[in-house]
Tab-separated table of C-alpha atoms in Angstrom:
chain	number	residue	atom	x	y	z
A	1	GLU	CA	-19.173	-10.619	-6.271
A	2	LEU	CA	-16.286	-8.431	-6.124
A	3	ILE	CA	-13.684	-10.637	-8.001
A	4	THR	CA	-13.471	-13.142	-10.995
A	5	PRO	CA	-11.579	-16.057	-9.597
A	6	TYR	CA	-8.605	-15.663	-12.400
A	7	GLN	CA	-7.773	-12.376	-11.397
A	8	LEU	CA	-4.458	-11.420	-9.203
A	9	ALA	CA	-4.918	-11.114	-5.769
A	10	GLU	CA	-1.851	-9.059	-3.565
A	11	ASP	CA	-0.421	-11.378	-1.422
A	12	ILE	CA	2.068	-9.625	1.042
A	13	PRO	CA	2.890	-8.982	4.391
A	14	ILE	CA	0.499	-6.528	6.092
A	15	SER	CA	-0.293	-5.392	9.420
A	16	ILE	CA	-3.904	-3.851	10.147
A	17	ASN	CA	-4.735	-2.240	13.371
A	18	GLY	CA	-2.147	-4.525	15.121
A	19	PHE	CA	-3.349	-7.628	13.220
A	20	SER	CA	-0.890	-9.056	11.000
A	21	PRO	CA	-2.311	-12.369	9.430
A	22	LYS	CA	0.171	-15.292	8.242
A	23	ASN	CA	-0.072	-17.499	5.507
A	24	TYR	CA	-0.042	-21.490	6.334
A	25	ASN	CA	3.495	-21.739	4.968
A	26	HIS	CA	4.956	-18.260	6.251
A	27	GLN	CA	5.844	-17.544	2.695
A	28	HIS	CA	4.174	-14.683	0.325
A	29	TYR	CA	3.699	-14.756	-3.444
A	30	GLY	CA	3.651	-10.984	-4.139
A	31	ALA	CA	0.782	-12.138	-6.465
A	32	VAL	CA	-1.647	-15.084	-7.194
A	33	PRO	CA	-4.674	-15.489	-8.525
A	34	TYR	CA	-8.164	-15.932	-6.441
A	35	ASP	CA	-8.910	-19.550	-7.569
A	36	LYS	CA	-5.714	-20.492	-6.432
A	37	VAL	CA	-6.205	-18.650	-2.578
A	38	ILE	CA	-8.281	-21.367	-1.283
A	39	ALA	CA	-5.435	-24.089	-2.840
A	40	LYS	CA	-2.887	-23.031	-1.346
A	41	SER	CA	-4.748	-22.066	2.102
A	42	LEU	CA	-3.530	-18.276	1.530
A	43	ASN	CA	-4.873	-15.971	4.285
A	44	VAL	CA	-3.547	-12.535	3.486
A	45	PRO	CA	-5.480	-12.198	-0.224
A	46	SER	CA	-8.741	-13.349	2.214
A	47	VAL	CA	-8.318	-10.952	4.944
A	48	ASN	CA	-7.974	-7.941	1.834
A	49	LEU	CA	-10.809	-9.302	0.140
A	50	LEU	CA	-13.211	-9.371	3.437
A	51	ARG	CA	-11.938	-5.613	4.329
A	52	GLN	CA	-13.764	-4.904	1.250
A	53	TYR	CA	-16.639	-7.349	1.035
A	54	ASN	CA	-17.286	-5.832	5.082
A	55	VAL	CA	-17.493	-7.950	7.997
A	56	ASP	CA	-21.055	-7.398	9.157
A	57	ARG	CA	-22.257	-8.367	5.660
A	58	PHE	CA	-20.091	-11.351	5.914
A	59	LEU	CA	-21.296	-12.549	9.304
A	60	LEU	CA	-25.262	-12.362	8.219
A	61	ASP	CA	-24.277	-14.515	5.241
A	62	LEU	CA	-22.939	-17.085	7.444
A	63	LYS	CA	-26.236	-17.236	9.415
A	64	SER	CA	-28.041	-17.475	6.339
A	65	LEU	CA	-26.234	-20.740	5.678
A	66	GLY	CA	-27.338	-22.184	8.632
A	67	PHE	CA	-24.559	-21.567	10.763
A	68	THR	CA	-26.280	-20.982	14.576
A	69	THR	CA	-22.903	-20.968	16.713
A	70	PHE	CA	-21.647	-17.207	15.956
A	71	ASP	CA	-22.931	-15.455	18.978
A	72	ASN	CA	-21.278	-12.515	18.872
A	73	SER	CA	-21.104	-9.040	16.815
A	74	ALA	CA	-18.915	-8.521	13.886
A	75	ASP	CA	-16.739	-6.259	15.515
A	76	TYR	CA	-16.275	-8.986	18.025
A	77	TYR	CA	-14.849	-11.048	15.335
A	78	GLY	CA	-13.287	-8.599	13.209
A	79	LEU	CA	-11.005	-9.884	10.110
A	80	PRO	CA	-10.209	-12.844	11.805
A	81	LEU	CA	-13.415	-14.382	11.105
A	82	ILE	CA	-12.394	-14.918	7.316
A	83	LEU	CA	-9.504	-17.392	9.067
A	84	GLY	CA	-11.794	-19.611	11.453
A	85	GLY	CA	-12.095	-16.256	14.195
A	86	GLY	CA	-15.522	-18.066	14.952
A	87	GLU	CA	-16.440	-21.850	16.150
A	88	VAL	CA	-18.413	-23.698	14.207
A	89	ASN	CA	-19.656	-27.621	14.540
A	90	LEU	CA	-19.010	-30.306	12.013
A	91	TRP	CA	-22.867	-30.982	11.503
A	92	GLU	CA	-23.773	-27.506	10.497
A	93	LEU	CA	-20.098	-27.201	8.432
A	94	SER	CA	-21.757	-30.417	6.164
A	95	GLN	CA	-25.444	-28.509	5.958
A	96	CYS	CA	-23.853	-25.693	4.535
A	97	TYR	CA	-21.538	-27.647	1.698
A	98	SER	CA	-24.745	-29.975	1.073
A	99	TYR	CA	-26.929	-26.740	0.519
A	100	LEU	CA	-24.501	-25.089	-1.791
A	101	ALA	CA	-24.019	-28.126	-3.960
A	102	LYS	CA	-27.823	-28.502	-3.627
A	103	ILE	CA	-27.994	-24.935	-5.014
A	104	LEU	CA	-26.099	-25.635	-8.326
A	105	THR	CA	-27.847	-29.054	-9.134
A	106	THR	CA	-31.502	-27.557	-8.644
A	107	TYR	CA	-29.992	-24.645	-10.975
A	108	THR	CA	-28.831	-26.944	-13.281
A	109	ASN	CA	-31.553	-29.293	-13.350
A	110	GLU	CA	-34.118	-27.030	-13.726
A	111	SER	CA	-33.732	-25.110	-16.701
A	112	SER	CA	-31.904	-22.641	-14.884
A	113	ARG	CA	-34.170	-21.946	-12.075
A	114	TYR	CA	-33.917	-21.472	-7.855
A	115	ASP	CA	-36.034	-23.308	-5.960
A	116	ARG	CA	-37.316	-21.006	-3.635
A	117	SER	CA	-38.110	-23.274	-0.406
A	118	LEU	CA	-34.518	-24.460	-0.442
A	119	GLN	CA	-33.135	-24.121	3.391
A	120	PRO	CA	-29.465	-25.141	4.299
A	121	PHE	CA	-31.085	-27.818	6.465
A	122	ILE	CA	-30.606	-31.751	6.482
A	123	SER	CA	-33.410	-33.871	6.675
A	124	TYR	CA	-33.251	-37.193	8.626
A	125	ASP	CA	-36.177	-38.646	6.599
A	126	ASN	CA	-34.985	-40.478	3.775
A	127	ASN	CA	-38.162	-40.317	2.641
A	128	GLN	CA	-39.407	-37.008	2.860
A	129	VAL	CA	-40.706	-35.249	-0.418
A	130	THR	CA	-40.710	-32.183	-1.121
A	131	THR	CA	-44.230	-30.662	-3.096
A	132	ASN	CA	-44.961	-27.480	-4.154
A	133	VAL	CA	-41.816	-26.798	-5.122
A	134	LYS	CA	-41.748	-23.102	-6.519
A	135	TYR	CA	-38.838	-21.331	-8.739
A	136	GLN	CA	-37.274	-18.515	-8.994
A	137	GLU	CA	-35.228	-16.363	-11.535
A	138	SER	CA	-32.820	-15.106	-9.328
A	139	PRO	CA	-30.581	-16.707	-6.357
A	140	SER	CA	-31.538	-15.661	-2.753
A	141	LEU	CA	-28.548	-15.721	-1.432
A	142	ILE	CA	-25.678	-17.344	-3.795
A	143	SER	CA	-25.492	-17.612	-7.184
A	144	ALA	CA	-25.065	-20.836	-9.221
A	145	SER	CA	-21.960	-19.418	-11.251
A	146	SER	CA	-20.616	-18.420	-7.944
A	147	ILE	CA	-20.768	-22.255	-6.258
A	148	TRP	CA	-19.280	-23.335	-9.224
A	149	HIS	CA	-15.977	-21.285	-9.113
A	150	MET	CA	-16.010	-22.141	-5.782
A	151	LEU	CA	-15.702	-26.339	-5.800
A	152	GLU	CA	-13.770	-25.764	-9.131
A	153	ALA	CA	-11.556	-24.215	-6.810
A	154	MET	CA	-11.594	-26.823	-4.145
A	155	LEU	CA	-10.638	-29.436	-6.738
A	156	GLU	CA	-6.935	-29.380	-5.969
A	157	VAL	CA	-6.613	-28.225	-2.345
A	158	GLU	CA	-3.126	-28.706	-1.211
A	159	ARG	CA	-1.102	-28.245	1.632
A	160	PRO	CA	2.662	-28.402	2.673
A	161	ASN	CA	4.149	-31.301	4.762
A	162	ALA	CA	6.665	-31.498	7.592
A	163	ASP	CA	9.260	-30.837	5.285
A	164	GLY	CA	7.505	-27.848	3.551
A	165	GLN	CA	6.711	-29.397	0.128
A	166	TRP	CA	3.976	-29.023	-1.451
A	167	GLU	CA	1.939	-32.433	-1.540
A	168	LYS	CA	-1.405	-33.052	-3.059
A	169	PHE	CA	-4.343	-35.165	-2.980
A	170	SER	CA	-5.250	-36.437	-6.325
A	171	SER	CA	-8.133	-38.565	-8.217
A	172	SER	CA	-9.673	-39.431	-11.410
A	173	ARG	CA	-13.036	-38.725	-9.557
A	174	ARG	CA	-13.497	-34.608	-9.134
A	175	ILE	CA	-14.180	-34.729	-5.526
A	176	HIS	CA	-14.242	-31.156	-4.082
A	177	TRP	CA	-12.747	-30.596	-0.764
A	178	LYS	CA	-11.568	-28.621	2.090
A	179	THR	CA	-9.620	-28.874	5.370
A	180	GLY	CA	-9.165	-27.005	8.436
A	181	THR	CA	-7.164	-27.033	11.573
A	182	SER	CA	-7.854	-25.369	14.354
A	183	TYR	CA	-5.268	-23.421	16.920
A	184	GLY	CA	-2.787	-25.495	18.586
A	185	ASN	CA	-3.809	-28.572	16.424
A	186	ARG	CA	-6.930	-29.670	19.027
A	187	ASP	CA	-8.841	-30.863	16.215
A	188	ALA	CA	-8.979	-30.872	12.046
A	189	TRP	CA	-11.761	-31.719	9.918
A	190	ALA	CA	-12.148	-32.131	6.082
A	191	VAL	CA	-15.268	-31.887	3.981
A	192	GLY	CA	-15.835	-33.199	0.323
A	193	ILE	CA	-18.624	-32.640	-2.136
A	194	THR	CA	-20.053	-34.590	-5.019
A	195	PRO	CA	-23.550	-34.345	-6.740
A	196	GLN	CA	-24.457	-37.103	-5.078
A	197	TYR	CA	-22.571	-37.022	-1.340
A	198	THR	CA	-21.220	-34.447	1.146
A	199	VAL	CA	-18.719	-36.509	3.328
A	200	ALA	CA	-17.621	-34.568	6.506
A	201	VAL	CA	-14.741	-36.119	8.812
A	202	TRP	CA	-13.232	-34.907	12.534
A	203	VAL	CA	-10.624	-35.655	14.047
A	204	GLY	CA	-9.238	-35.110	17.668
A	205	ASN	CA	-9.168	-35.576	21.068
A	206	SER	CA	-12.489	-35.940	23.404
A	207	ASP	CA	-10.659	-33.264	25.644
A	208	GLY	CA	-9.457	-31.475	23.435
A	209	GLU	CA	-5.382	-31.910	23.706
A	210	GLY	CA	-3.563	-30.687	20.703
A	211	GLN	CA	-1.451	-33.086	18.924
A	212	LYS	CA	0.963	-31.739	16.308
A	213	ASP	CA	0.012	-35.032	13.676
A	214	ILE	CA	-3.384	-33.589	13.804
A	215	ILE	CA	-3.665	-31.760	10.780
A	216	GLY	CA	-6.538	-31.333	8.108
A	217	VAL	CA	-5.012	-32.494	5.658
A	218	LYS	CA	-2.933	-36.007	6.876
A	219	ALA	CA	-5.522	-36.650	9.787
A	220	ALA	CA	-9.057	-35.815	8.242
A	221	GLY	CA	-8.055	-35.988	4.459
A	222	THR	CA	-6.941	-38.978	4.589
A	223	LEU	CA	-9.938	-40.464	6.205
A	224	LEU	CA	-12.390	-38.134	3.732
A	225	PHE	CA	-10.636	-40.382	0.707
A	226	ASP	CA	-10.983	-43.605	2.146
A	227	VAL	CA	-14.713	-42.758	2.259
A	228	TYR	CA	-14.817	-41.695	-1.008
A	229	ASN	CA	-12.739	-44.884	-1.816
A	230	VAL	CA	-16.004	-47.302	-1.050
A	231	LEU	CA	-18.692	-44.479	-2.620
A	232	GLN	CA	-19.660	-45.107	-6.351
A	233	ILE	CA	-18.995	-41.448	-7.646
A	234	ASN	CA	-20.417	-41.298	-11.196
A	235	GLU	CA	-21.641	-37.903	-11.258
A	236	ASN	CA	-19.954	-34.585	-11.722
A	237	PHE	CA	-21.642	-30.748	-10.858
A	238	GLU	CA	-22.528	-29.174	-14.695
A	239	MET	CA	-21.179	-25.729	-15.577
A	240	PRO	CA	-24.623	-23.249	-14.943
A	241	PHE	CA	-23.842	-21.564	-19.056
A	242	ASP	CA	-26.980	-19.650	-18.239
A	243	ASP	CA	-25.930	-17.861	-15.042
A	244	MET	CA	-21.977	-16.963	-16.695
A	245	LEU	CA	-20.825	-14.675	-19.551
A	246	LEU	CA	-17.805	-15.508	-21.858
A	247	LEU	CA	-15.191	-12.771	-21.407
A	248	PRO	CA	-12.115	-12.114	-23.317
A	249	ILE	CA	-9.696	-13.252	-20.096
A	250	CYS	CA	-5.970	-11.881	-19.632
A	251	LYS	CA	-3.897	-14.923	-19.300
A	252	THR	CA	-1.422	-13.654	-17.074
A	253	THR	CA	-3.345	-11.226	-14.585
A	254	GLY	CA	-7.002	-12.969	-14.772
A	255	HIS	CA	-8.744	-9.923	-15.645
A	256	VAL	CA	-10.652	-8.510	-18.752
A	257	ALA	CA	-8.082	-8.259	-21.343
A	258	SER	CA	-7.465	-4.710	-22.534
A	259	GLU	CA	-5.678	-3.611	-25.772
A	260	HIS	CA	-2.172	-3.868	-23.893
A	261	CYS	CA	-3.101	-7.219	-22.962
A	262	HIS	CA	-0.143	-9.816	-24.869
A	263	GLN	CA	-1.875	-13.255	-24.224
A	264	VAL	CA	-5.946	-13.395	-24.426
A	265	GLU	CA	-8.328	-16.508	-23.871
A	266	GLU	CA	-12.163	-16.621	-23.874
A	267	ARG	CA	-13.275	-17.708	-20.150
A	268	HIS	CA	-16.381	-17.903	-18.440
A	269	VAL	CA	-17.173	-15.772	-15.374
A	270	SER	CA	-20.357	-15.178	-13.361
A	271	HIS	CA	-22.720	-12.791	-14.946
A	272	HIS	CA	-23.099	-10.979	-11.171
A	273	VAL	CA	-19.786	-9.831	-10.825
A	274	GLN	CA	-20.095	-6.224	-10.188
A	275	SER	CA	-16.885	-4.967	-11.670
A	276	THR	CA	-15.429	-6.008	-15.050
A	277	LYS	CA	-12.316	-3.871	-14.039
A	278	ILE	CA	-10.306	-3.944	-17.373
A	279	CYS	CA	-6.635	-5.063	-16.565
A	280	PRO	CA	-4.583	-2.679	-15.032
A	281	TYR	CA	-1.345	-4.078	-15.115
A	282	HIS	CA	-0.505	-4.078	-18.564
A	283	LYS	CA	0.825	-0.412	-19.337
A	284	PRO	CA	1.382	1.319	-22.712
A	285	ILE	CA	4.737	2.324	-23.125
A	286	VAL	CA	7.081	3.572	-25.819
A	287	LEU	CA	10.989	1.500	-25.926
A	288	ASN	CA	14.099	3.310	-27.799
A	289	SER	CA	14.408	0.446	-30.891
A	290	TYR	CA	18.099	0.438	-30.338
A	291	SER	CA	18.696	0.469	-26.579
A	292	GLY	CA	15.513	-0.996	-25.022
A	293	LEU	CA	15.022	1.118	-22.983
A	294	LEU	CA	12.243	3.123	-22.052
A	295	ALA	CA	11.571	6.493	-24.238
A	296	TYR	CA	9.304	9.310	-24.858
A	297	GLN	CA	7.073	9.768	-27.722
A	298	ASP	CA	8.693	12.885	-28.600
A	299	CYS	CA	12.154	12.324	-27.894
A	300	ALA	CA	13.528	10.348	-30.943
A	301	GLU	CA	13.133	9.582	-34.422
A	302	HIS	CA	9.541	7.650	-34.738
A	303	ASN	CA	11.793	4.530	-36.798
A	304	ALA	CA	13.645	4.443	-33.327
A	305	LEU	CA	10.719	3.782	-30.794
A	306	THR	CA	8.492	0.860	-30.792
A	307	ASP	CA	5.072	1.061	-29.697
A	308	THR	CA	4.237	-1.787	-27.030
A	309	SER	CA	3.213	-3.089	-23.380
A	310	TRP	CA	4.556	-4.192	-20.169
A	311	PHE	CA	2.936	-6.200	-17.189
A	312	VAL	CA	3.984	-3.894	-14.283
A	313	LEU	CA	2.997	-5.033	-10.769
A	314	PRO	CA	3.185	-2.387	-8.028
A	315	PRO	CA	6.982	-2.480	-6.540
A	316	HIS	CA	6.373	-4.321	-2.984
A	317	VAL	CA	4.054	-6.352	-5.087
A	318	ALA	CA	6.898	-7.300	-7.309
A	319	SER	CA	9.531	-8.183	-5.186
A	320	TYR	CA	7.626	-10.943	-3.906
A	321	TYR	CA	6.258	-12.234	-7.799
A	322	LYS	CA	9.498	-12.246	-8.952
A	323	GLN	CA	10.354	-15.021	-6.497
A	324	TYR	CA	8.322	-17.128	-7.857
A	325	HIS	CA	8.108	-16.080	-10.989
A	326	PRO	CA	11.854	-15.880	-12.916
A	327	SER	CA	10.400	-14.813	-15.622
A	328	TYR	CA	9.015	-11.232	-14.480
A	329	THR	CA	10.978	-8.191	-15.825
A	330	PRO	CA	10.236	-5.002	-13.759
A	331	LEU	CA	10.239	-1.621	-16.414
A	332	PRO	CA	13.505	-0.882	-18.149
A	333	GLU	CA	15.190	2.502	-16.784
A	334	PHE	CA	14.528	5.637	-19.176
A	335	ASP	CA	16.867	6.157	-21.821
A	336	ASN	CA	19.414	8.900	-20.999
A	337	THR	CA	19.248	9.999	-25.164
A	338	CYS	CA	15.355	11.432	-23.622
A	339	GLU	CA	16.876	13.331	-20.759
A	340	ASP	CA	17.611	16.399	-21.957
A	341	TYR	CA	14.203	16.435	-24.091
A	342	ASN	CA	12.357	16.107	-20.920
A	343	ASP	CA	13.343	16.647	-17.817
A	344	ARG	CA	11.848	14.290	-15.303
A	345	THR	CA	13.532	15.036	-11.971
A	346	ASP	CA	10.288	17.241	-11.211
A	347	GLN	CA	7.857	14.650	-12.000
A	348	MET	CA	7.521	13.342	-8.261
A	349	VAL	CA	8.980	15.442	-5.454
A	350	PHE	CA	9.147	15.633	-1.454
A	351	VAL	CA	6.800	18.097	-0.587
A	352	TYR	CA	7.562	18.372	3.114
A	353	PRO	CA	9.944	18.174	5.079
A	354	LYS	CA	13.190	19.828	2.852
A	355	GLU	CA	15.766	18.050	2.197
A	356	ASN	CA	18.409	17.168	5.800
A	357	SER	CA	15.318	18.053	7.443
A	358	THR	CA	15.418	17.462	11.374
A	359	PHE	CA	11.824	16.493	13.039
A	360	TYR	CA	10.861	17.608	16.442
A	361	LEU	CA	8.272	16.115	18.166
A	362	PRO	CA	6.243	17.572	20.815
A	363	LYS	CA	4.389	15.810	23.503
A	364	ASP	CA	0.223	17.198	22.751
A	365	MET	CA	-1.775	18.234	25.965
A	366	ASP	CA	-2.664	14.816	26.716
A	367	GLY	CA	0.819	13.901	26.934
A	368	GLU	CA	1.266	11.471	23.809
A	369	LYS	CA	3.414	12.299	21.171
A	370	GLN	CA	2.822	13.845	17.510
A	371	MET	CA	2.940	11.884	14.190
A	372	CYS	CA	5.567	12.292	11.965
A	373	VAL	CA	3.985	13.445	8.921
A	374	ILE	CA	5.829	13.397	5.378
A	375	LYS	CA	4.064	14.650	2.092
A	376	ALA	CA	4.982	14.241	-1.578
A	377	SER	CA	3.521	15.068	-5.094
A	378	HIS	CA	3.272	13.725	-8.008
A	379	LYS	CA	2.446	15.368	-11.902
A	380	ASP	CA	0.186	12.437	-12.982
A	381	SER	CA	-2.881	13.118	-10.571
A	382	LYS	CA	-3.730	9.313	-11.375
A	383	SER	CA	-0.329	7.347	-10.133
A	384	LYS	CA	0.269	5.868	-6.953
A	385	ILE	CA	3.455	6.217	-4.150
A	386	TYR	CA	4.329	3.543	-2.828
A	387	TRP	CA	6.504	5.014	0.591
A	388	HIS	CA	9.477	2.533	1.938
A	389	ILE	CA	10.851	3.806	5.577
A	390	ASN	CA	14.551	2.016	6.104
A	391	GLY	CA	14.059	-0.239	3.115
A	392	SER	CA	10.997	-1.897	4.307
A	393	TYR	CA	7.625	-1.476	2.579
A	394	HIS	CA	4.799	0.665	4.507
A	395	LYS	CA	1.631	1.541	2.232
A	396	VAL	CA	0.785	2.741	-0.693
A	397	THR	CA	-0.912	6.359	-1.574
A	398	GLU	CA	-3.604	7.689	-4.141
A	399	ASP	CA	-4.550	11.286	-4.694
A	400	ILE	CA	-3.022	12.620	-1.527
A	401	HIS	CA	0.289	11.108	-1.127
A	402	GLU	CA	0.797	11.862	3.050
A	403	VAL	CA	1.749	9.468	5.408
A	404	ALA	CA	1.755	10.121	9.352
A	405	LEU	CA	4.345	7.940	10.953
A	406	ASP	CA	4.759	7.082	14.746
A	407	LEU	CA	8.264	6.993	14.726
A	408	THR	CA	10.763	7.185	18.029
A	409	ALA	CA	14.270	9.085	18.145
A	410	GLY	CA	16.946	8.489	15.109
A	411	GLU	CA	17.295	8.641	11.596
A	412	TYR	CA	15.150	7.289	8.962
A	413	LEU	CA	15.292	6.753	5.411
A	414	VAL	CA	12.260	7.736	3.514
A	415	THR	CA	11.839	6.357	0.037
A	416	ILE	CA	9.156	6.817	-2.592
A	417	GLN	CA	7.991	5.503	-5.942
A	418	ASP	CA	6.008	5.658	-8.622
A	419	GLU	CA	4.339	3.367	-11.050
A	420	THR	CA	7.250	3.224	-13.403
A	421	GLY	CA	9.876	2.764	-10.943
A	422	MET	CA	11.197	6.432	-10.726
A	423	LYS	CA	12.310	6.517	-6.549
A	424	ARG	CA	13.051	9.587	-4.407
A	425	SER	CA	14.684	9.706	-1.254
A	426	ARG	CA	14.992	11.560	1.805
A	427	LEU	CA	16.547	11.238	5.281
A	428	VAL	CA	14.763	12.573	8.200
A	429	GLU	CA	16.280	12.788	11.978
A	430	ILE	CA	13.558	12.161	14.487
A	431	MET	CA	13.753	14.420	17.265
A	432	GLU	CA	11.364	14.311	20.732
A	433	GLY	CA	10.908	17.311	22.029
A	434	GLU	CA	9.693	18.256	25.869
């Protein structure tokens, strides 16, 4: 696994080679825990995660889970695959969820072992009995702890209603569920899972005609819970403790806590997580005790300084995050009394172009207009630089701070900002050459 379910995922507008995924409610939260991505149906964090995981690898996993309808290559599906860019049928979807449930229940019932013979297929024969079961210590495809975290995230699936308000199905029984709506509202589905039952519902028109009220949560989700209301649900999934680690987790960011995190809690995470990255968002800082502003360790008397830490999100993430978290406070400005001690004006600078520059962009030998290249540097080799063009976020750079922009003729305000909030701006004029 790549992540822990509690850590923050970036949720800001993105564009990848012309592909600009949108969240279901057309809002962006800046940063949101991964275990809420499923509940809120957030497409942007899902696409970003698939970029890390690899589309080819994900497509192979889907086929291993019993889906037979993916007939094309990973390049054909691309990143939209994580958002439903490939068609499946309800039977194989229910098989998949049932298979995952069986992996978890087998692990917790059979002394923390996996059934090697278990396959993602449902038998029509109620009398079929599996014999000569062979067990193994390691998972063949997906670990029990990963499935547990997935099911926990599916306990509170929510969607916005027509008025934009959040609505949620709740139940005293732990029913893990997910819905989907096809493009154009042609059909909708809902799948629910408990240790005893997997229930799958499809709603739509036989001729494929779309209707605005064919929405997963309302059309299929309502029927799903009607079915569960007549079933006797008396079992819950058990946490696979032997497949998990108890780690100190930062309550604010969900990462493994560092010494700078303010609030820490012990939480279970999968021991298969490849990276237990220490919380990158809490930064050690020094404040002037009197002004409350940022200071340097040596620019004032030590009794006038306070060593502390601060929750710092990247600027482009923070601008969205603070809309939903009013308590979020960006780093204070630097205290003026420190400027005489250590001049920071050359900490981050534009390397190219020089101030008040004009770019003439000639065409290359193929007649294509060349790109406008802008370079910056930062004295802190580990610092990131966030680039904005005319006030809109463009990208973030590390190590090599350079961007190539495809711009038409005109004036552009290029602004760079580092993780401390320091900004530099430069006005650039573009003129197209012959």
